[in-house]
Amino acid sequence: MFSLLQIWFLFFASVTAIWPLPKVYEPGSSTVWLSPDVRLVFKHKRVAAPHFAEPWHDQQSLRSSFFNVLQVALSYVPRNPHYTSTKAKALPSESLIQSEATIDAAFQRMKSTLFAERFVPFKFHARDIVFEPSLSSARTYVQEITIEEYHTSSDPNADKPTSTEAYSLEICGNGSTTIKIISVQGGIHAFNTFTQLFYAHTEGKADIYTPYAPVIVEDSPEFEHRGLNLDIARNRISTKDVKRTLDAMSFNKLNRLHLHATDSQSWPLEIPALPDLAHKGVYHKSQIWTSSDLRDVQQYGQSLGVEVYVEIDVPGHTASIHHSYPDLITAFNQQPWEPYAAEPPSGQLKLNSSSVPLFLSILLSDLFPRISPYSSHFHLGGDELNTNSYALDPTVNSSSKAVLQPLLQIFYDYIFALTAAHSLTPLAWEEILLDWDVNLPPSTIIQTWRKPASLAAVVARGYRALFGPSTHWYLDCGLGTWMDPDVSKPDDIRTKPPYPDWCPPYKNWRLMYDYDPLEGIPDKDRHLVIGGEAHLWGELTDSVGLDGMLWPRMAAAAEVLWKGKGKVEEGVTRRLAEMRERLVARGVGAGMVQMEWCLRNPGGCLH
Protein backbone atom coordinates (compact mmCIF):
# COMPACT_ATOMS: atom_id res chain seq x y z
CA MET A 1 0.00 0.00 0.00
CA PHE A 2 1.31 3.47 -0.88
CA SER A 3 1.80 6.14 1.77
CA LEU A 4 0.23 9.56 1.28
CA LEU A 5 3.67 10.93 0.41
CA GLN A 6 4.14 8.25 -2.25
CA ILE A 7 0.70 8.92 -3.73
CA TRP A 8 1.46 12.64 -3.81
CA PHE A 9 4.78 11.85 -5.44
CA LEU A 10 3.18 9.78 -8.18
CA PHE A 11 0.89 12.71 -9.02
CA PHE A 12 3.75 15.20 -8.80
CA ALA A 13 6.03 13.14 -11.07
CA SER A 14 3.37 13.02 -13.78
CA VAL A 15 3.88 16.69 -14.59
CA THR A 16 7.61 16.29 -15.21
CA ALA A 17 8.76 16.44 -18.82
CA ILE A 18 9.04 19.19 -21.38
CA TRP A 19 11.65 21.96 -21.31
CA PRO A 20 11.06 24.71 -22.25
CA LEU A 21 7.46 24.54 -21.11
CA PRO A 22 4.96 24.84 -23.97
CA LYS A 23 2.14 27.35 -24.05
CA VAL A 24 -0.38 24.52 -23.84
CA TYR A 25 0.62 21.15 -22.40
CA GLU A 26 -2.18 18.72 -21.56
CA PRO A 27 -0.77 15.29 -20.60
CA GLY A 28 -2.79 12.22 -19.86
CA SER A 29 -1.84 9.23 -17.73
CA SER A 30 -1.97 6.29 -20.14
CA THR A 31 0.99 4.47 -21.66
CA VAL A 32 1.70 4.42 -25.37
CA TRP A 33 4.79 2.76 -26.86
CA LEU A 34 6.90 3.90 -29.78
CA SER A 35 7.37 1.36 -32.53
CA PRO A 36 11.00 0.89 -33.64
CA ASP A 37 9.58 0.90 -37.17
CA VAL A 38 7.60 4.11 -36.76
CA ARG A 39 6.95 5.82 -40.10
CA LEU A 40 6.78 9.46 -41.14
CA VAL A 41 3.97 10.65 -43.44
CA PHE A 42 3.76 14.13 -45.00
CA LYS A 43 0.66 16.09 -45.92
CA HIS A 44 0.96 19.56 -47.46
CA LYS A 45 -1.84 22.13 -47.37
CA ARG A 46 -1.98 25.66 -48.76
CA VAL A 47 -3.90 28.22 -46.70
CA ALA A 48 -4.21 31.96 -46.11
CA ALA A 49 -1.37 33.69 -44.28
CA PRO A 50 -1.18 32.57 -40.64
CA HIS A 51 -0.62 35.00 -37.80
CA PHE A 52 1.49 34.58 -34.72
CA ALA A 53 0.02 33.20 -31.52
CA GLU A 54 -0.68 35.35 -28.47
CA PRO A 55 2.25 35.87 -26.07
CA TRP A 56 2.83 33.18 -23.49
CA HIS A 57 1.00 34.82 -20.61
CA ASP A 58 -2.40 34.76 -22.37
CA GLN A 59 -2.69 31.01 -22.36
CA GLN A 60 -6.45 30.66 -22.15
CA SER A 61 -7.27 32.61 -25.32
CA LEU A 62 -4.50 30.75 -27.07
CA ARG A 63 -5.89 27.37 -25.98
CA SER A 64 -9.01 27.74 -28.09
CA SER A 65 -7.46 29.56 -31.04
CA PHE A 66 -4.03 28.12 -31.69
CA PHE A 67 -4.96 24.50 -32.22
CA ASN A 68 -7.82 25.46 -34.51
CA VAL A 69 -5.49 27.76 -36.42
CA LEU A 70 -3.26 24.88 -37.38
CA GLN A 71 -5.97 22.26 -37.59
CA VAL A 72 -8.49 24.15 -39.71
CA ALA A 73 -6.84 26.91 -41.74
CA LEU A 74 -4.31 28.79 -39.63
CA SER A 75 -6.82 31.59 -39.18
CA TYR A 76 -6.22 34.93 -37.49
CA VAL A 77 -4.96 34.96 -33.91
CA PRO A 78 -3.42 37.93 -32.07
CA ARG A 79 0.10 39.05 -32.95
CA ASN A 80 3.12 38.37 -30.78
CA PRO A 81 4.79 41.73 -30.12
CA HIS A 82 8.28 40.20 -29.94
CA TYR A 83 8.22 38.81 -33.48
CA THR A 84 9.07 41.31 -36.19
CA SER A 85 10.16 39.18 -39.12
CA THR A 86 10.33 35.59 -40.25
CA LYS A 87 12.65 35.99 -43.21
CA ALA A 88 15.81 34.53 -41.65
CA LYS A 89 18.20 33.22 -44.26
CA ALA A 90 19.30 30.49 -41.88
CA LEU A 91 16.12 28.62 -42.73
CA PRO A 92 14.89 30.05 -46.07
CA SER A 93 11.71 29.10 -47.86
CA GLU A 94 12.38 25.60 -49.08
CA SER A 95 10.96 23.37 -51.76
CA LEU A 96 8.76 20.54 -50.56
CA ILE A 97 11.62 18.10 -51.12
CA GLN A 98 14.05 20.18 -49.06
CA SER A 99 11.44 20.75 -46.37
CA GLU A 100 10.66 17.06 -46.10
CA ALA A 101 14.36 16.19 -46.00
CA THR A 102 14.99 18.62 -43.13
CA ILE A 103 12.00 17.35 -41.14
CA ASP A 104 12.92 13.73 -41.87
CA ALA A 105 16.39 14.45 -40.44
CA ALA A 106 14.71 15.74 -37.25
CA PHE A 107 12.59 12.57 -37.19
CA GLN A 108 15.70 10.39 -37.53
CA ARG A 109 17.44 12.31 -34.71
CA MET A 110 14.42 11.66 -32.52
CA LYS A 111 14.59 7.93 -33.19
CA SER A 112 18.33 7.81 -32.60
CA THR A 113 18.03 9.74 -29.36
CA LEU A 114 15.29 7.52 -27.96
CA PHE A 115 16.44 4.10 -29.15
CA ALA A 116 20.23 4.57 -28.92
CA GLU A 117 20.70 6.89 -25.95
CA ARG A 118 17.93 5.24 -23.90
CA PHE A 119 17.17 7.71 -21.14
CA VAL A 120 15.66 5.98 -18.07
CA PRO A 121 14.34 8.48 -15.47
CA PHE A 122 15.14 6.41 -12.37
CA LYS A 123 16.56 9.42 -10.51
CA PHE A 124 13.10 10.97 -10.37
CA HIS A 125 11.43 8.13 -8.49
CA ALA A 126 11.68 6.88 -4.91
CA ARG A 127 13.68 3.72 -4.32
CA ASP A 128 10.78 1.32 -3.80
CA ILE A 129 8.27 2.61 -6.33
CA VAL A 130 7.72 0.74 -9.58
CA PHE A 131 7.40 3.57 -12.07
CA GLU A 132 7.71 1.71 -15.38
CA PRO A 133 4.86 0.00 -17.23
CA SER A 134 4.73 -3.77 -17.39
CA LEU A 135 6.43 -5.31 -20.40
CA SER A 136 3.92 -8.16 -20.44
CA SER A 137 0.77 -6.03 -20.70
CA ALA A 138 -1.04 -5.36 -23.96
CA ARG A 139 0.45 -2.42 -25.81
CA THR A 140 -0.66 0.45 -27.97
CA TYR A 141 2.00 1.75 -30.36
CA VAL A 142 2.77 4.92 -32.22
CA GLN A 143 3.20 3.34 -35.64
CA GLU A 144 3.01 6.45 -37.77
CA ILE A 145 3.60 10.19 -37.30
CA THR A 146 1.74 12.46 -39.67
CA ILE A 147 3.24 15.85 -40.51
CA GLU A 148 0.71 18.39 -41.72
CA GLU A 149 2.71 21.31 -43.14
CA TYR A 150 0.71 24.40 -44.05
CA HIS A 151 2.05 26.61 -46.84
CA THR A 152 0.96 30.23 -46.96
CA SER A 153 -0.45 32.13 -49.90
CA SER A 154 -0.62 35.57 -48.33
CA ASP A 155 -1.10 38.99 -49.86
CA PRO A 156 2.45 40.13 -50.78
CA ASN A 157 1.55 43.70 -49.78
CA ALA A 158 0.54 42.72 -46.27
CA ASP A 159 3.07 43.21 -43.49
CA LYS A 160 1.79 40.78 -40.91
CA PRO A 161 4.36 39.04 -38.68
CA THR A 162 3.95 35.30 -38.50
CA SER A 163 5.48 32.70 -36.24
CA THR A 164 7.15 30.25 -38.53
CA GLU A 165 8.19 28.33 -35.40
CA ALA A 166 4.67 27.50 -34.25
CA TYR A 167 3.67 23.84 -34.00
CA SER A 168 1.13 21.55 -32.43
CA LEU A 169 1.57 17.91 -31.39
CA GLU A 170 -1.12 15.42 -30.49
CA ILE A 171 -0.58 11.82 -29.39
CA CYS A 172 -3.92 10.07 -29.01
CA GLY A 173 -4.62 7.19 -26.68
CA ASN A 174 -4.73 4.83 -29.67
CA GLY A 175 -1.23 5.91 -30.76
CA SER A 176 -2.36 8.13 -33.61
CA THR A 177 0.10 11.05 -33.75
CA THR A 178 -0.15 14.29 -35.68
CA ILE A 179 2.21 17.23 -35.87
CA LYS A 180 1.00 20.47 -37.47
CA ILE A 181 3.55 23.07 -38.57
CA ILE A 182 4.01 26.14 -40.75
CA SER A 183 7.69 25.59 -41.54
CA VAL A 184 10.62 23.31 -40.89
CA GLN A 185 11.48 25.26 -37.73
CA GLY A 186 8.21 24.13 -36.19
CA GLY A 187 8.91 20.56 -37.27
CA ILE A 188 12.30 20.59 -35.56
CA HIS A 189 10.75 21.96 -32.37
CA ALA A 190 7.94 19.41 -32.50
CA PHE A 191 10.29 16.43 -32.67
CA ASN A 192 12.40 17.82 -29.82
CA THR A 193 9.22 18.03 -27.76
CA PHE A 194 8.14 14.55 -28.86
CA THR A 195 11.50 13.17 -27.72
CA GLN A 196 11.04 14.58 -24.22
CA LEU A 197 7.69 12.83 -23.80
CA PHE A 198 9.25 9.36 -24.12
CA TYR A 199 11.49 7.20 -21.92
CA ALA A 200 13.43 3.98 -22.29
CA HIS A 201 12.36 0.96 -20.24
CA THR A 202 15.02 -0.44 -17.93
CA GLU A 203 14.55 -4.03 -19.03
CA GLY A 204 13.74 -3.70 -22.72
CA LYS A 205 16.38 -2.88 -25.31
CA ALA A 206 13.87 -1.47 -27.82
CA ASP A 207 11.04 -0.57 -25.46
CA ILE A 208 10.33 3.16 -25.55
CA TYR A 209 7.15 4.54 -23.99
CA THR A 210 5.35 7.69 -22.90
CA PRO A 211 3.25 7.67 -19.73
CA TYR A 212 1.52 10.91 -20.77
CA ALA A 213 -0.99 9.78 -23.40
CA PRO A 214 -3.23 11.22 -24.62
CA VAL A 215 -1.23 14.43 -24.83
CA ILE A 216 -1.76 17.75 -26.58
CA VAL A 217 0.97 20.34 -27.05
CA GLU A 218 0.39 23.72 -28.72
CA ASP A 219 3.35 26.01 -28.84
CA SER A 220 5.22 29.01 -30.24
CA PRO A 221 7.94 31.24 -28.79
CA GLU A 222 7.59 34.51 -26.93
CA PHE A 223 10.77 35.97 -28.45
CA GLU A 224 12.09 35.73 -31.98
CA HIS A 225 15.83 35.84 -31.16
CA ARG A 226 16.88 33.22 -28.59
CA GLY A 227 20.61 32.88 -28.46
CA LEU A 228 24.03 32.24 -27.01
CA ASN A 229 27.05 34.50 -27.50
CA LEU A 230 30.09 32.23 -27.52
CA ASP A 231 33.66 33.57 -27.45
CA ILE A 232 35.86 31.34 -29.63
CA ALA A 233 38.83 33.74 -29.73
CA ARG A 234 40.36 34.10 -26.26
CA ASN A 235 40.75 30.35 -25.74
CA ARG A 236 40.41 27.44 -28.12
CA ILE A 237 36.88 26.22 -28.80
CA SER A 238 36.86 23.61 -31.57
CA THR A 239 34.24 23.07 -34.24
CA LYS A 240 33.43 19.73 -32.61
CA ASP A 241 32.64 21.54 -29.36
CA VAL A 242 30.47 24.07 -31.18
CA LYS A 243 28.51 21.34 -32.95
CA ARG A 244 27.82 19.63 -29.63
CA THR A 245 26.68 22.98 -28.30
CA LEU A 246 24.39 23.42 -31.31
CA ASP A 247 22.81 20.02 -30.63
CA ALA A 248 22.01 21.06 -27.06
CA MET A 249 20.79 24.48 -28.17
CA SER A 250 18.36 23.03 -30.68
CA PHE A 251 17.07 20.57 -28.09
CA ASN A 252 16.29 23.58 -25.86
CA LYS A 253 14.64 25.47 -28.77
CA LEU A 254 17.34 28.13 -28.99
CA ASN A 255 17.76 29.49 -32.51
CA ARG A 256 20.79 31.84 -32.66
CA LEU A 257 24.47 31.12 -32.05
CA HIS A 258 26.52 34.31 -32.03
CA LEU A 259 30.18 33.51 -32.64
CA HIS A 260 32.46 36.15 -31.14
CA ALA A 261 35.10 35.11 -33.63
CA THR A 262 38.02 37.49 -33.06
CA ASP A 263 39.50 39.60 -30.26
CA SER A 264 42.66 41.39 -29.14
CA GLN A 265 44.27 38.23 -27.83
CA SER A 266 43.79 36.01 -30.89
CA TRP A 267 42.38 35.98 -34.44
CA PRO A 268 41.45 32.36 -35.20
CA LEU A 269 39.08 33.05 -38.13
CA GLU A 270 40.59 32.42 -41.56
CA ILE A 271 40.05 35.16 -44.15
CA PRO A 272 41.40 33.78 -47.44
CA ALA A 273 41.81 37.25 -48.96
CA LEU A 274 43.94 38.24 -45.94
CA PRO A 275 45.63 34.95 -45.00
CA ASP A 276 48.11 36.48 -42.55
CA LEU A 277 45.29 37.60 -40.26
CA ALA A 278 44.78 34.08 -38.91
CA HIS A 279 48.22 32.66 -39.70
CA LYS A 280 49.94 35.33 -37.63
CA GLY A 281 47.09 36.41 -35.36
CA VAL A 282 46.08 33.04 -33.89
CA TYR A 283 47.94 31.56 -30.91
CA HIS A 284 48.86 28.43 -32.88
CA LYS A 285 48.07 27.31 -36.41
CA SER A 286 46.24 24.25 -35.07
CA GLN A 287 43.60 26.60 -33.65
CA ILE A 288 42.61 28.25 -36.94
CA TRP A 289 38.96 28.12 -37.94
CA THR A 290 39.24 27.58 -41.70
CA SER A 291 36.64 28.74 -44.21
CA SER A 292 35.39 25.17 -44.49
CA ASP A 293 35.18 24.92 -40.68
CA LEU A 294 32.93 27.96 -40.51
CA ARG A 295 30.79 26.78 -43.41
CA ASP A 296 30.46 23.33 -41.83
CA VAL A 297 29.33 24.79 -38.50
CA GLN A 298 26.85 27.15 -40.16
CA GLN A 299 25.38 24.35 -42.27
CA TYR A 300 25.14 22.10 -39.21
CA GLY A 301 23.35 24.81 -37.27
CA GLN A 302 20.99 25.38 -40.18
CA SER A 303 20.02 21.69 -40.17
CA LEU A 304 19.11 22.01 -36.49
CA GLY A 305 17.14 25.26 -36.81
CA VAL A 306 19.92 27.42 -35.31
CA GLU A 307 21.32 30.37 -37.24
CA VAL A 308 25.07 30.72 -36.67
CA TYR A 309 26.16 34.31 -37.21
CA VAL A 310 29.55 35.97 -36.88
CA GLU A 311 30.89 38.94 -34.94
CA ILE A 312 34.04 40.79 -36.00
CA ASP A 313 34.41 43.37 -33.22
CA VAL A 314 35.71 46.72 -34.51
CA PRO A 315 37.35 49.16 -34.00
CA GLY A 316 38.15 48.03 -30.45
CA HIS A 317 39.24 44.52 -29.47
CA THR A 318 41.47 44.35 -32.56
CA ALA A 319 45.05 44.20 -31.23
CA SER A 320 45.58 40.78 -32.84
CA ILE A 321 45.52 42.49 -36.26
CA HIS A 322 48.86 44.08 -35.33
CA HIS A 323 50.66 40.77 -35.87
CA SER A 324 49.85 40.86 -39.59
CA TYR A 325 49.10 44.53 -40.32
CA PRO A 326 50.86 46.65 -37.66
CA ASP A 327 50.28 49.96 -39.45
CA LEU A 328 46.52 49.63 -38.95
CA ILE A 329 46.64 49.48 -35.13
CA THR A 330 47.25 52.21 -32.59
CA ALA A 331 48.47 51.82 -28.99
CA PHE A 332 49.47 48.17 -29.41
CA ASN A 333 50.43 46.37 -26.18
CA GLN A 334 51.01 49.51 -24.14
CA GLN A 335 52.40 49.05 -20.64
CA PRO A 336 50.76 49.46 -18.27
CA TRP A 337 47.78 48.28 -20.28
CA GLU A 338 44.87 49.48 -18.11
CA PRO A 339 44.74 53.09 -19.38
CA TYR A 340 44.40 51.74 -22.93
CA ALA A 341 42.24 48.63 -22.79
CA ALA A 342 39.72 46.66 -20.72
CA GLU A 343 42.07 43.67 -21.03
CA PRO A 344 45.58 43.15 -22.38
CA PRO A 345 46.87 43.53 -24.95
CA SER A 346 45.79 47.05 -25.87
CA GLY A 347 45.38 48.04 -29.48
CA GLN A 348 42.59 49.39 -31.70
CA LEU A 349 42.06 50.09 -35.38
CA LYS A 350 43.09 53.60 -36.36
CA LEU A 351 40.13 55.87 -36.99
CA ASN A 352 41.46 58.26 -39.59
CA SER A 353 43.81 56.14 -41.68
CA SER A 354 43.06 55.67 -45.38
CA SER A 355 44.40 52.13 -45.12
CA VAL A 356 41.71 50.98 -42.67
CA PRO A 357 38.71 51.30 -45.05
CA LEU A 358 40.60 49.33 -47.69
CA PHE A 359 41.40 46.65 -45.12
CA LEU A 360 37.76 46.48 -44.00
CA SER A 361 36.56 46.29 -47.60
CA ILE A 362 38.83 43.32 -48.37
CA LEU A 363 37.98 41.60 -45.07
CA LEU A 364 34.21 41.95 -45.26
CA SER A 365 33.95 41.45 -49.01
CA ASP A 366 35.62 38.09 -48.42
CA LEU A 367 33.54 37.14 -45.37
CA PHE A 368 30.04 38.33 -46.27
CA PRO A 369 29.48 36.22 -49.41
CA ARG A 370 30.56 33.14 -47.47
CA ILE A 371 28.26 33.67 -44.48
CA SER A 372 25.21 35.16 -46.19
CA PRO A 373 23.85 31.82 -47.54
CA TYR A 374 23.46 30.63 -43.95
CA SER A 375 22.89 33.79 -41.93
CA SER A 376 20.98 37.05 -42.30
CA HIS A 377 22.96 38.83 -39.56
CA PHE A 378 26.41 40.27 -38.97
CA HIS A 379 27.67 41.67 -35.65
CA LEU A 380 30.13 44.54 -36.00
CA GLY A 381 30.95 44.89 -32.29
CA GLY A 382 31.54 48.42 -31.04
CA ASP A 383 31.96 47.85 -27.30
CA GLU A 384 34.57 49.16 -24.86
CA LEU A 385 36.17 51.65 -27.22
CA ASN A 386 39.14 53.20 -25.41
CA THR A 387 39.57 56.92 -26.04
CA ASN A 388 43.12 57.12 -24.64
CA SER A 389 44.38 54.91 -27.47
CA TYR A 390 43.53 57.60 -30.00
CA ALA A 391 45.77 60.13 -28.34
CA LEU A 392 48.54 57.79 -29.58
CA ASP A 393 47.01 57.46 -33.04
CA PRO A 394 48.99 59.74 -35.39
CA THR A 395 45.96 60.05 -37.64
CA VAL A 396 43.87 61.46 -34.77
CA ASN A 397 46.10 62.72 -31.90
CA SER A 398 43.15 63.20 -29.59
CA SER A 399 41.16 61.38 -26.92
CA SER A 400 38.29 63.87 -27.08
CA LYS A 401 34.87 62.42 -27.79
CA ALA A 402 34.04 65.53 -29.76
CA VAL A 403 36.88 64.69 -32.14
CA LEU A 404 36.33 60.93 -32.18
CA GLN A 405 32.55 60.80 -32.67
CA PRO A 406 32.51 62.13 -36.28
CA LEU A 407 35.35 59.79 -37.19
CA LEU A 408 33.51 56.89 -35.62
CA GLN A 409 30.38 57.81 -37.59
CA ILE A 410 32.34 57.68 -40.86
CA PHE A 411 33.97 54.39 -39.79
CA TYR A 412 30.62 52.69 -39.15
CA ASP A 413 28.88 54.23 -42.17
CA TYR A 414 31.39 52.38 -44.31
CA ILE A 415 30.64 49.06 -42.60
CA PHE A 416 26.89 49.63 -42.74
CA ALA A 417 27.14 50.20 -46.49
CA LEU A 418 28.92 46.87 -46.90
CA THR A 419 26.35 44.98 -44.77
CA ALA A 420 23.51 46.53 -46.77
CA ALA A 421 25.18 45.57 -50.05
CA HIS A 422 25.08 41.92 -48.90
CA SER A 423 21.53 42.15 -47.45
CA LEU A 424 22.76 41.49 -43.92
CA THR A 425 21.08 42.90 -40.82
CA PRO A 426 23.68 44.63 -38.64
CA LEU A 427 24.00 44.09 -34.89
CA ALA A 428 26.09 46.25 -32.58
CA TRP A 429 26.84 46.56 -28.88
CA GLU A 430 24.94 49.19 -26.91
CA GLU A 431 27.81 51.70 -26.60
CA ILE A 432 27.59 52.67 -30.27
CA LEU A 433 24.15 54.14 -29.63
CA LEU A 434 24.10 55.05 -25.94
CA ASP A 435 27.68 56.35 -25.50
CA TRP A 436 28.67 57.49 -28.98
CA ASP A 437 25.31 58.49 -30.46
CA VAL A 438 26.22 57.05 -33.86
CA ASN A 439 23.49 57.46 -36.45
CA LEU A 440 22.49 53.88 -37.27
CA PRO A 441 20.38 52.31 -40.02
CA PRO A 442 16.84 51.68 -38.72
CA SER A 443 17.32 47.94 -39.25
CA THR A 444 20.20 47.78 -36.72
CA ILE A 445 19.70 45.49 -33.74
CA ILE A 446 21.33 46.79 -30.55
CA GLN A 447 22.71 44.22 -28.12
CA THR A 448 22.57 45.42 -24.52
CA TRP A 449 24.84 44.00 -21.83
CA ARG A 450 25.93 46.43 -19.12
CA LYS A 451 22.77 46.63 -17.02
CA PRO A 452 19.03 45.96 -17.38
CA ALA A 453 18.29 49.70 -17.76
CA SER A 454 20.20 49.75 -21.06
CA LEU A 455 17.38 47.82 -22.71
CA ALA A 456 14.82 50.50 -21.90
CA ALA A 457 17.19 53.22 -23.10
CA VAL A 458 17.70 51.54 -26.48
CA VAL A 459 14.06 50.78 -27.27
CA ALA A 460 13.09 54.30 -26.18
CA ARG A 461 15.11 55.49 -29.16
CA GLY A 462 13.18 53.25 -31.52
CA TYR A 463 15.70 50.47 -32.17
CA ARG A 464 15.14 46.76 -31.89
CA ALA A 465 17.12 45.33 -29.00
CA LEU A 466 18.48 42.17 -27.40
CA PHE A 467 18.76 41.66 -23.66
CA GLY A 468 21.37 39.70 -21.71
CA PRO A 469 22.71 41.90 -18.89
CA SER A 470 25.95 41.09 -17.11
CA THR A 471 24.01 41.24 -13.86
CA HIS A 472 22.05 38.10 -14.76
CA TRP A 473 23.17 36.38 -17.97
CA TYR A 474 26.97 36.45 -18.02
CA LEU A 475 27.98 32.83 -17.69
CA ASP A 476 31.66 33.62 -17.03
CA CYS A 477 31.04 35.82 -13.98
CA GLY A 478 31.90 34.72 -10.47
CA LEU A 479 34.86 32.51 -11.41
CA GLY A 480 37.43 34.87 -9.94
CA THR A 481 40.00 37.10 -11.60
CA TRP A 482 42.36 36.11 -14.40
CA MET A 483 44.85 38.79 -13.26
CA ASP A 484 48.00 37.91 -11.31
CA PRO A 485 49.28 40.17 -8.50
CA ASP A 486 51.56 43.06 -9.38
CA VAL A 487 53.95 43.73 -6.48
CA SER A 488 53.77 47.44 -7.26
CA LYS A 489 50.01 47.39 -6.48
CA PRO A 490 49.77 45.68 -3.09
CA ASP A 491 46.37 47.21 -2.31
CA ASP A 492 44.56 46.24 -5.53
CA ILE A 493 41.51 44.31 -4.30
CA ARG A 494 41.26 42.37 -7.57
CA THR A 495 44.48 40.50 -6.81
CA LYS A 496 43.85 39.98 -3.09
CA PRO A 497 41.63 37.41 -1.38
CA PRO A 498 38.96 36.51 -2.40
CA TYR A 499 40.39 37.45 -5.86
CA PRO A 500 37.08 38.60 -7.39
CA ASP A 501 36.40 39.17 -11.04
CA TRP A 502 34.61 42.30 -12.24
CA CYS A 503 31.07 40.91 -12.19
CA PRO A 504 30.40 38.65 -9.21
CA PRO A 505 28.49 36.67 -8.15
CA TYR A 506 28.32 33.47 -10.18
CA LYS A 507 25.06 33.48 -12.15
CA ASN A 508 23.45 30.23 -11.04
CA TRP A 509 20.54 28.80 -12.97
CA ARG A 510 17.92 30.10 -10.54
CA LEU A 511 19.19 33.67 -10.87
CA MET A 512 19.14 33.37 -14.66
CA TYR A 513 15.64 31.88 -14.64
CA ASP A 514 14.32 34.61 -12.36
CA TYR A 515 15.37 37.41 -14.73
CA ASP A 516 12.47 39.42 -16.14
CA PRO A 517 13.66 41.01 -19.38
CA LEU A 518 10.57 43.19 -19.76
CA GLU A 519 10.68 44.75 -16.30
CA GLY A 520 10.78 48.52 -16.68
CA ILE A 521 9.99 48.43 -20.41
CA PRO A 522 6.92 50.56 -21.30
CA ASP A 523 4.17 48.69 -23.09
CA LYS A 524 4.55 50.92 -26.14
CA ASP A 525 8.19 49.81 -26.58
CA ARG A 526 7.95 46.12 -25.79
CA HIS A 527 7.51 45.10 -29.43
CA LEU A 528 11.09 46.29 -30.00
CA VAL A 529 12.48 43.74 -27.54
CA ILE A 530 12.97 40.89 -29.99
CA GLY A 531 14.91 38.53 -27.73
CA GLY A 532 18.20 38.05 -26.02
CA GLU A 533 21.39 36.09 -25.55
CA ALA A 534 23.33 34.69 -22.64
CA HIS A 535 27.07 35.28 -22.90
CA LEU A 536 30.09 33.07 -22.34
CA TRP A 537 33.28 35.09 -22.61
CA GLY A 538 36.39 32.96 -22.91
CA GLU A 539 38.99 34.27 -20.49
CA LEU A 540 38.66 31.18 -18.28
CA THR A 541 36.87 28.74 -20.59
CA ASP A 542 38.17 26.41 -23.29
CA SER A 543 36.97 23.17 -24.84
CA VAL A 544 37.61 21.15 -21.68
CA GLY A 545 35.23 23.08 -19.44
CA LEU A 546 32.78 24.34 -22.05
CA ASP A 547 29.81 22.07 -21.38
CA GLY A 548 29.74 22.65 -17.65
CA MET A 549 29.99 26.41 -18.14
CA LEU A 550 27.00 26.40 -20.48
CA TRP A 551 24.63 23.75 -19.18
CA PRO A 552 22.21 23.63 -17.46
CA ARG A 553 22.31 27.42 -17.03
CA MET A 554 21.85 28.00 -20.75
CA ALA A 555 18.70 25.90 -20.57
CA ALA A 556 17.34 28.20 -17.86
CA ALA A 557 17.86 31.14 -20.22
CA ALA A 558 16.22 29.16 -23.02
CA GLU A 559 12.94 28.85 -21.15
CA VAL A 560 12.89 32.59 -20.36
CA LEU A 561 13.46 33.26 -24.06
CA TRP A 562 10.75 30.81 -25.07
CA LYS A 563 8.00 31.81 -22.63
CA GLY A 564 9.12 34.87 -20.67
CA LYS A 565 10.11 35.21 -17.02
CA GLY A 566 9.50 32.16 -14.90
CA LYS A 567 8.98 31.56 -11.20
CA VAL A 568 11.56 29.42 -9.42
CA GLU A 569 9.79 26.51 -7.76
CA GLU A 570 10.26 22.79 -7.23
CA GLY A 571 8.42 21.81 -10.40
CA VAL A 572 10.81 23.95 -12.45
CA THR A 573 13.77 22.33 -10.72
CA ARG A 574 12.47 18.87 -11.59
CA ARG A 575 11.83 19.71 -15.23
CA LEU A 576 15.25 21.32 -15.64
CA ALA A 577 16.89 18.36 -13.90
CA GLU A 578 15.25 16.03 -16.40
CA MET A 579 16.52 18.17 -19.27
CA ARG A 580 19.98 17.97 -17.72
CA GLU A 581 19.82 14.18 -17.57
CA ARG A 582 18.76 14.01 -21.20
CA LEU A 583 21.67 16.26 -22.19
CA VAL A 584 24.09 14.04 -20.28
CA ALA A 585 22.68 11.00 -22.09
CA ARG A 586 23.51 12.81 -25.34
CA GLY A 587 27.14 13.29 -24.33
CA VAL A 588 26.90 16.84 -22.99
CA GLY A 589 28.83 17.35 -19.75
CA ALA A 590 26.13 19.45 -18.09
CA GLY A 591 26.47 20.51 -14.47
CA MET A 592 24.06 19.54 -11.71
CA VAL A 593 20.62 21.03 -11.19
CA GLN A 594 19.65 19.26 -7.96
CA MET A 595 21.00 16.43 -5.83
CA GLU A 596 19.43 13.06 -6.48
CA TRP A 597 17.86 12.67 -3.02
CA CYS A 598 15.77 15.80 -3.61
CA LEU A 599 14.63 14.52 -7.00
CA ARG A 600 13.60 11.20 -5.46
CA ASN A 601 11.80 12.90 -2.57
CA PRO A 602 9.58 15.78 -3.77
CA GLY A 603 8.96 18.29 -1.03
CA GLY A 604 11.95 17.08 0.93
CA CYS A 605 14.21 19.98 0.03
CA LEU A 606 11.83 22.89 0.49
CA HIS A 607 13.01 25.68 2.76
Tab-separated table of C-alpha atoms in Angstrom, residues 9 39 47 96 141 225 282 345 439 467 526 539 584 598:
chain	number	residue	atom	x	y	z
A	9	PHE	CA	4.785	11.852	-5.443
A	39	ARG	CA	6.948	5.815	-40.101
A	47	VAL	CA	-3.902	28.219	-46.697
A	96	LEU	CA	8.757	20.544	-50.562
A	141	TYR	CA	1.997	1.753	-30.357
A	225	HIS	CA	15.830	35.836	-31.156
A	282	VAL	CA	46.078	33.045	-33.891
A	345	PRO	CA	46.869	43.529	-24.952
A	439	ASN	CA	23.493	57.460	-36.454
A	467	PHE	CA	18.756	41.663	-23.655
A	526	ARG	CA	7.949	46.119	-25.794
A	539	GLU	CA	38.995	34.269	-20.488
A	584	VAL	CA	24.093	14.044	-20.276
A	598	CYS	CA	15.768	15.796	-3.608
